[in-house]
Amino acid sequence: MTQTRPWTYDGTELDWLHDRLGRPEPGPGHVVSELVPSGFEAYVRIFHRFEATDGSGHDRTWRAWAEDSGVPFCAELSHHWLRNADDGAEHPLWTAESGALDSGSRRTLARVLAEVSGDQPVHFAYDLAALLWGEDEPLVRTGTLTELASVREAVRDAVGDSGPEFRWPRDRDWVVTTDYDLLSTYVGCSAETARLLLDEPALETLPVTPPTRVDRDTVPPRNP
């Protein structure tokens, strides 16, 4: 999130988006408004699902692990708050993918957003990933929501398995951001779209706001 890009966004598909990113006031860490453009009615955090590293195929929700760890399931929850039964083990039992939603959540998110936007064109953009992989400029592909898997496959040799970092429809009714370094995806959208996401049982979500912290250096709130 703190990398300086050697390129300009002027005249590109990403121009409008980056003009609306940033934080109005200085403060610690990083916040939602640095990831998702300002001006939306609502913002939603989608947690990347934890999967077992032992090959069992089991998964674990953030809510359940937070409860087991004695910390609140809240908007600024960090994976550093969560405790393993085998703390200190070289290979943790549970892992979530940074920079990419798990496949099940990707499909569910695309389905929900298709209810809102239909089959209008969607832009899929790679920014920080393109920088880290040595590209000369951001990578932007255009298709429909149903073509997300095809887009990811087409750019895999250029930017790996992450992202896309940003996706948004032609009418800019919503923006989805999956930052290269994070274990959650963030969405800026209408209140109605947020309700659909928050009510979707196949997604683990919480409402957030532009000043909500997104970095790993947050600490659990103290019990009153």
Coordinates of C-alpha atoms in Angstrom, one line a residue:
M1 CA 0.0 0.0 0.0
T2 CA 3.0 2.3 0.6
Q3 CA 4.8 1.6 -2.7
T4 CA 5.5 4.6 -5.0
R5 CA 4.4 3.9 -8.5
P6 CA 6.8 4.9 -11.3
W7 CA 3.8 5.7 -13.6
T8 CA 1.0 8.2 -14.0
Y9 CA -2.7 7.4 -14.0
D10 CA -3.6 10.4 -16.1
G11 CA -5.8 9.4 -19.0
T12 CA -6.0 5.8 -17.9
E13 CA -9.0 3.8 -16.6
L14 CA -7.6 4.1 -13.1
D15 CA -7.5 7.9 -13.2
W16 CA -10.9 8.5 -11.6
L17 CA -10.3 5.9 -8.9
H18 CA -6.9 7.2 -7.7
D19 CA -8.2 10.7 -7.6
R20 CA -10.6 9.6 -4.8
L21 CA -8.2 7.6 -2.7
G22 CA -6.4 8.8 0.4
R23 CA -7.1 9.8 3.9
P24 CA -8.4 13.3 4.9
E25 CA -6.5 13.4 8.2
P26 CA -3.1 11.9 9.1
G27 CA -3.0 9.0 11.6
P28 CA -1.5 5.7 12.4
G29 CA -1.7 2.7 10.0
H30 CA -3.8 2.4 6.9
V31 CA -7.5 2.9 6.5
V32 CA -10.3 1.9 4.1
S33 CA -10.2 5.3 2.3
E34 CA -6.7 4.5 1.0
L35 CA -8.1 1.4 -0.7
V36 CA -11.6 2.2 -1.8
P37 CA -12.6 5.5 -3.4
S38 CA -14.6 8.0 -1.5
G39 CA -18.2 8.9 -2.2
F40 CA -20.0 5.7 -1.7
E41 CA -23.0 5.2 0.6
A42 CA -21.6 2.1 2.3
Y43 CA -18.4 0.1 2.7
V44 CA -18.1 -3.6 3.4
R45 CA -15.2 -5.9 4.5
I46 CA -15.1 -9.4 3.1
F47 CA -12.9 -11.8 5.0
H48 CA -10.7 -14.2 3.1
R49 CA -11.6 -17.7 4.4
F50 CA -9.0 -19.6 6.4
E51 CA -8.1 -23.1 5.1
A52 CA -6.3 -25.9 6.8
T53 CA -2.7 -26.5 5.8
D54 CA -2.9 -30.2 6.6
G55 CA -4.6 -31.2 3.4
S56 CA -7.9 -32.0 5.1
G57 CA -9.9 -29.5 3.1
H58 CA -11.4 -28.0 6.3
D59 CA -11.9 -24.3 6.6
R60 CA -12.5 -21.9 9.5
T61 CA -14.3 -18.6 9.8
W62 CA -12.8 -15.4 11.3
R63 CA -15.9 -15.1 13.5
A64 CA -15.3 -18.6 15.0
W65 CA -11.6 -18.2 15.4
A66 CA -12.1 -14.7 17.0
E67 CA -14.5 -16.3 19.5
D68 CA -12.0 -19.1 20.3
S69 CA -9.3 -16.4 20.8
G70 CA -11.5 -14.3 23.1
V71 CA -11.4 -11.2 20.8
P72 CA -14.3 -9.4 19.2
F73 CA -15.4 -10.1 15.6
C74 CA -15.2 -6.5 14.6
A75 CA -14.4 -4.2 11.6
E76 CA -10.7 -3.8 12.5
L77 CA -10.0 -7.5 13.4
S78 CA -6.5 -8.5 12.5
H79 CA -5.3 -12.0 12.0
H80 CA -2.6 -11.2 14.6
W81 CA -5.3 -11.2 17.2
L82 CA -6.1 -14.8 16.6
R83 CA -4.4 -17.6 18.6
N84 CA -3.5 -21.0 17.4
A85 CA -3.8 -24.0 19.8
D86 CA -0.2 -24.7 18.5
D87 CA 1.2 -21.2 19.0
G88 CA 4.8 -21.2 18.1
A89 CA 4.6 -24.0 15.6
E90 CA 6.7 -23.6 12.5
H91 CA 3.7 -24.3 10.3
P92 CA 0.4 -22.8 11.4
L93 CA -2.6 -25.0 10.9
W94 CA -4.7 -22.3 9.3
T95 CA -3.9 -19.9 6.5
A96 CA -5.7 -17.4 4.4
E97 CA -4.5 -16.0 1.0
S98 CA -3.3 -12.5 0.9
G99 CA -4.1 -10.5 -2.2
A100 CA -6.9 -12.8 -3.4
L101 CA -10.3 -13.9 -2.2
D102 CA -10.7 -17.7 -1.9
S103 CA -12.4 -19.2 -4.9
G104 CA -15.8 -19.8 -3.3
S105 CA -16.0 -16.2 -2.1
R106 CA -15.0 -14.9 -5.5
R107 CA -17.8 -16.8 -7.2
T108 CA -20.3 -15.7 -4.6
L109 CA -19.3 -12.1 -4.8
A110 CA -19.5 -12.1 -8.6
R111 CA -23.0 -13.6 -8.3
V112 CA -24.2 -10.9 -5.9
L113 CA -22.7 -8.1 -7.9
A114 CA -24.2 -9.4 -11.1
E115 CA -27.6 -9.0 -9.5
V116 CA -26.8 -5.3 -9.2
S117 CA -25.0 -4.6 -12.4
G118 CA -26.1 -7.3 -14.8
D119 CA -23.8 -8.1 -17.7
Q120 CA -22.4 -4.5 -18.2
P121 CA -18.7 -4.3 -18.8
V122 CA -16.4 -4.5 -15.8
H123 CA -12.8 -3.2 -15.5
F124 CA -10.3 -5.5 -13.8
A125 CA -7.1 -3.7 -12.8
Y126 CA -3.7 -4.7 -11.4
D127 CA -1.7 -1.9 -9.9
L128 CA 0.7 -2.7 -7.0
A129 CA 1.0 -6.3 -8.3
A130 CA 2.0 -5.0 -11.7
L131 CA 4.7 -2.8 -10.0
L132 CA 6.0 -5.7 -7.9
W133 CA 6.1 -8.0 -10.9
G134 CA 8.1 -5.5 -13.0
E135 CA 5.4 -4.3 -15.4
D136 CA 5.8 -0.9 -17.1
E137 CA 2.3 0.2 -16.4
P138 CA -0.9 -1.0 -14.6
L139 CA -2.7 -3.9 -16.2
V140 CA -6.4 -3.3 -17.0
R141 CA -8.7 -5.8 -18.6
T142 CA -12.3 -5.4 -19.5
G143 CA -15.0 -8.1 -19.5
T144 CA -18.1 -9.2 -17.6
L145 CA -18.2 -10.4 -14.1
T146 CA -18.6 -14.0 -15.4
E147 CA -15.2 -13.6 -17.1
L148 CA -13.2 -13.0 -13.8
A149 CA -11.6 -16.5 -13.9
S150 CA -10.6 -16.0 -17.5
V151 CA -9.0 -12.6 -16.7
R152 CA -7.1 -14.0 -13.8
E153 CA -5.8 -16.8 -16.0
A154 CA -4.8 -14.4 -18.8
V155 CA -2.6 -12.3 -16.6
R156 CA -1.2 -15.0 -14.3
D157 CA 2.2 -15.0 -16.0
A158 CA 2.4 -11.2 -15.6
V159 CA 1.2 -10.8 -12.0
G160 CA 0.7 -14.2 -10.4
D161 CA -2.4 -15.4 -8.7
S162 CA -3.3 -12.3 -6.8
G163 CA -6.1 -9.8 -7.5
P164 CA -7.5 -8.2 -9.4
E165 CA -6.7 -5.4 -7.1
F166 CA -9.6 -3.3 -8.3
R167 CA -12.8 -4.1 -10.2
W168 CA -15.7 -1.8 -11.0
P169 CA -18.5 -1.7 -13.6
R170 CA -19.0 0.8 -16.3
D171 CA -21.5 2.8 -14.2
R172 CA -19.1 2.9 -11.2
D173 CA -21.9 1.8 -8.9
W174 CA -19.4 -0.2 -6.8
V175 CA -15.7 -0.8 -6.5
V176 CA -14.0 -4.0 -5.1
T177 CA -10.5 -3.7 -3.8
T178 CA -8.3 -6.7 -2.9
D179 CA -5.0 -5.2 -1.9
Y180 CA -1.9 -7.2 -2.6
D181 CA -0.9 -7.4 1.1
L182 CA -4.2 -8.0 2.8
L183 CA -6.3 -10.9 4.0
S184 CA -9.6 -9.1 3.3
T185 CA -11.4 -7.5 0.4
Y186 CA -13.1 -4.2 0.7
V187 CA -16.2 -2.9 -1.3
G188 CA -17.5 0.6 -1.8
C189 CA -21.1 0.5 -2.9
S190 CA -24.7 1.6 -2.4
A191 CA -26.6 0.9 0.8
E192 CA -28.7 -1.6 -1.1
T193 CA -25.7 -3.5 -2.5
A194 CA -24.1 -3.5 1.0
R195 CA -27.2 -5.1 2.4
L196 CA -27.0 -7.8 -0.2
L197 CA -23.4 -8.5 0.7
L198 CA -24.0 -8.4 4.4
D199 CA -27.0 -10.8 4.1
E200 CA -25.2 -13.3 1.9
P201 CA -24.5 -16.4 4.1
A202 CA -21.7 -17.6 1.8
L203 CA -19.6 -14.5 2.5
E204 CA -18.1 -13.5 5.8
T205 CA -18.6 -9.8 6.0
L206 CA -18.8 -6.8 8.2
P207 CA -19.7 -3.1 7.6
V208 CA -16.8 -0.7 7.7
T209 CA -16.3 3.0 7.2
P210 CA -13.6 5.1 5.4
P211 CA -11.6 5.6 8.6
T212 CA -11.6 1.9 9.6
R213 CA -8.1 0.6 10.0
V214 CA -7.0 -2.1 7.6
D215 CA -3.4 -2.8 8.6
R216 CA -2.2 -5.6 10.9
D217 CA -1.0 -3.3 13.7
T218 CA -4.3 -2.7 15.3
V219 CA -5.0 -4.0 18.9
P220 CA -8.1 -5.7 20.3
P221 CA -10.3 -3.2 22.2
R222 CA -10.3 -3.6 25.9
N223 CA -13.3 -5.1 27.6
P224 CA -15.3 -2.4 29.5

